[in-house]
PDB file of C-alpha atoms in Angstrom:
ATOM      1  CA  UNK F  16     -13.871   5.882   9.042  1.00 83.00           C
ATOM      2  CA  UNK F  17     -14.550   9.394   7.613  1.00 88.00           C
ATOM      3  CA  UNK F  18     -15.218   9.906   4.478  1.00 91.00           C
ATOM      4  CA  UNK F  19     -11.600  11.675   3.987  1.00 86.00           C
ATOM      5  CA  UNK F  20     -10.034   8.796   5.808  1.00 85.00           C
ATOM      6  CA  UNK F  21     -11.936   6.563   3.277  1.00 88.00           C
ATOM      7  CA  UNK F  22     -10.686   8.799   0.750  1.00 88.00           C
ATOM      8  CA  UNK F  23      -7.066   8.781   1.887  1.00 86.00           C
ATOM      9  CA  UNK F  24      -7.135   5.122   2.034  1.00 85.00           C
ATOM     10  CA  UNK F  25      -7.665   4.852  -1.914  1.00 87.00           C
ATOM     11  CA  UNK F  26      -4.780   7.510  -2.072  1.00 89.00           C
ATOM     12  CA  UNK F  27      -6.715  10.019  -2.412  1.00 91.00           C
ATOM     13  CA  UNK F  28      -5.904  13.169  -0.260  1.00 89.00           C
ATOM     14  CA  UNK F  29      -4.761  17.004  -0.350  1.00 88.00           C
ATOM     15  CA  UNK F  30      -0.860  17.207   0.517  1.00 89.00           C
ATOM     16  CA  UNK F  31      -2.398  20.177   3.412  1.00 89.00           C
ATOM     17  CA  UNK F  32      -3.442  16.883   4.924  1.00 84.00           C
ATOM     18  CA  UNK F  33      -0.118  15.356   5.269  1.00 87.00           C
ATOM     19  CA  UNK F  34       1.894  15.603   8.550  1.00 88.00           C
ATOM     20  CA  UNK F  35       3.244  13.795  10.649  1.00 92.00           C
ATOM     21  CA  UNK F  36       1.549  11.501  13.025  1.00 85.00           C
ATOM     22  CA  UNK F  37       1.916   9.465  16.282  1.00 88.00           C
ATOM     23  CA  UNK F  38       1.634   5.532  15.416  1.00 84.00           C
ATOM     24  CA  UNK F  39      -1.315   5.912  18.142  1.00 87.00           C
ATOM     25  CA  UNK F  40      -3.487   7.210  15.199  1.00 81.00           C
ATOM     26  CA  UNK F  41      -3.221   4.353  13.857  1.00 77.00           C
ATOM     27  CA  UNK F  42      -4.313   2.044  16.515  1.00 82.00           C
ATOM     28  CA  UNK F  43      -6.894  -0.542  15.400  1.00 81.00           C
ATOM     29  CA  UNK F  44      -6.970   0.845  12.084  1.00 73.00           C
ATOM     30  CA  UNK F  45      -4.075  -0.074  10.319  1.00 78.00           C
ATOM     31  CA  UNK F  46      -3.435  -3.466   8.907  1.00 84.00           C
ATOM     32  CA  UNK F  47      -0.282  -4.921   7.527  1.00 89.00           C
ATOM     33  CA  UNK F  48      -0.181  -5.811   3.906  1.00 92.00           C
ATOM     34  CA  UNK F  49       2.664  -8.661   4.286  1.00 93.00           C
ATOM     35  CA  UNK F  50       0.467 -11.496   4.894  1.00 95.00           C
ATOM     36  CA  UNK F  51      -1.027 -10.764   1.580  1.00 95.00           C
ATOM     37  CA  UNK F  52       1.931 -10.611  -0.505  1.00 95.00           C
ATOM     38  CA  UNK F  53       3.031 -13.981   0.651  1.00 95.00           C
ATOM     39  CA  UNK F  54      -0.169 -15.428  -0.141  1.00 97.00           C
ATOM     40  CA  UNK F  55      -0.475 -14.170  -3.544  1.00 96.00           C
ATOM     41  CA  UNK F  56      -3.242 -12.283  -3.343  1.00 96.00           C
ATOM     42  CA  UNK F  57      -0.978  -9.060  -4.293  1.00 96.00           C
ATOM     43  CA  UNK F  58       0.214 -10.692  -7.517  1.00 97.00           C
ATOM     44  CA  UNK F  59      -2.122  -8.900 -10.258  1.00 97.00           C
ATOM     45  CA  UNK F  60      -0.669  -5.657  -7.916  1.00 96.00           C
ATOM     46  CA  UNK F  61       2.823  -6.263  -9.202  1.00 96.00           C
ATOM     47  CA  UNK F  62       2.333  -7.857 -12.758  1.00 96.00           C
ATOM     48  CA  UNK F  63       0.452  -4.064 -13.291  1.00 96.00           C
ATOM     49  CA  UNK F  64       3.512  -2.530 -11.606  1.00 94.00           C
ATOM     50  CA  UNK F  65       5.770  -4.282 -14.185  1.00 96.00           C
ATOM     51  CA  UNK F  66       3.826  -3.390 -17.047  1.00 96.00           C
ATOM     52  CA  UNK F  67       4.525   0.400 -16.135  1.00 93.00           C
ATOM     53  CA  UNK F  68       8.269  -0.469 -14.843  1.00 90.00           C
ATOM     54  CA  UNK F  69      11.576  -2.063 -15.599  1.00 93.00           C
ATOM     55  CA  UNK F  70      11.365  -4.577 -13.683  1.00 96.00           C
ATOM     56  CA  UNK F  71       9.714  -8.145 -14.117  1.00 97.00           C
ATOM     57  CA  UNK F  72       6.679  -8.845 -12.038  1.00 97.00           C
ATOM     58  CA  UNK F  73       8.535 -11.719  -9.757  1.00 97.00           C
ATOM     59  CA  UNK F  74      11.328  -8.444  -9.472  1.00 97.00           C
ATOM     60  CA  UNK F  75       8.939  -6.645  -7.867  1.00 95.00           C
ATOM     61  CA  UNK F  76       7.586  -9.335  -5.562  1.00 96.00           C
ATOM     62  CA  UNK F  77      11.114  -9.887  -4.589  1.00 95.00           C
ATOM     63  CA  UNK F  78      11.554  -6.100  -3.981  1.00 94.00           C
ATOM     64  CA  UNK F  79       8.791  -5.738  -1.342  1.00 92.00           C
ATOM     65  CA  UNK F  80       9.632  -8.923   0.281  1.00 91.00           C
ATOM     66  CA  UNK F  81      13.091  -7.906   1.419  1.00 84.00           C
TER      67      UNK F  81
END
């Protein structure tokens, strides 16, 4: 990856950089995330979330897995 890829991968990126794109762009590099919300390993992801939110960390789990 470039170092702006890297960059826009940690959210970090100028909105000039932000169009649309073909899902061919993508190819090899993207990775789902569902796998690791099932296995927990997003957990400390959504107790943070709640801390900032309304909504109970197992609220937020239950959001993302519909």
């Amino acid at each position: 990856m470039t170092e702006a890829e890297q960059k826009a991968a940690n959210g970090v990126f100028e909105d000039k950089d932000v169009r649309d794109r073909k899902m061919s762009d993508w190819d090899g590099t993207w990775q789902s995330v569902y796998p690791f919300l099932l296995d927990g390993s997003l957990d400390p992801v959504f107790e943070k979330k709640a801390q900032k939110g309304e909504k109970s960390a197992a609220e937020v789990k239950a959001y993302y897995r519909k």
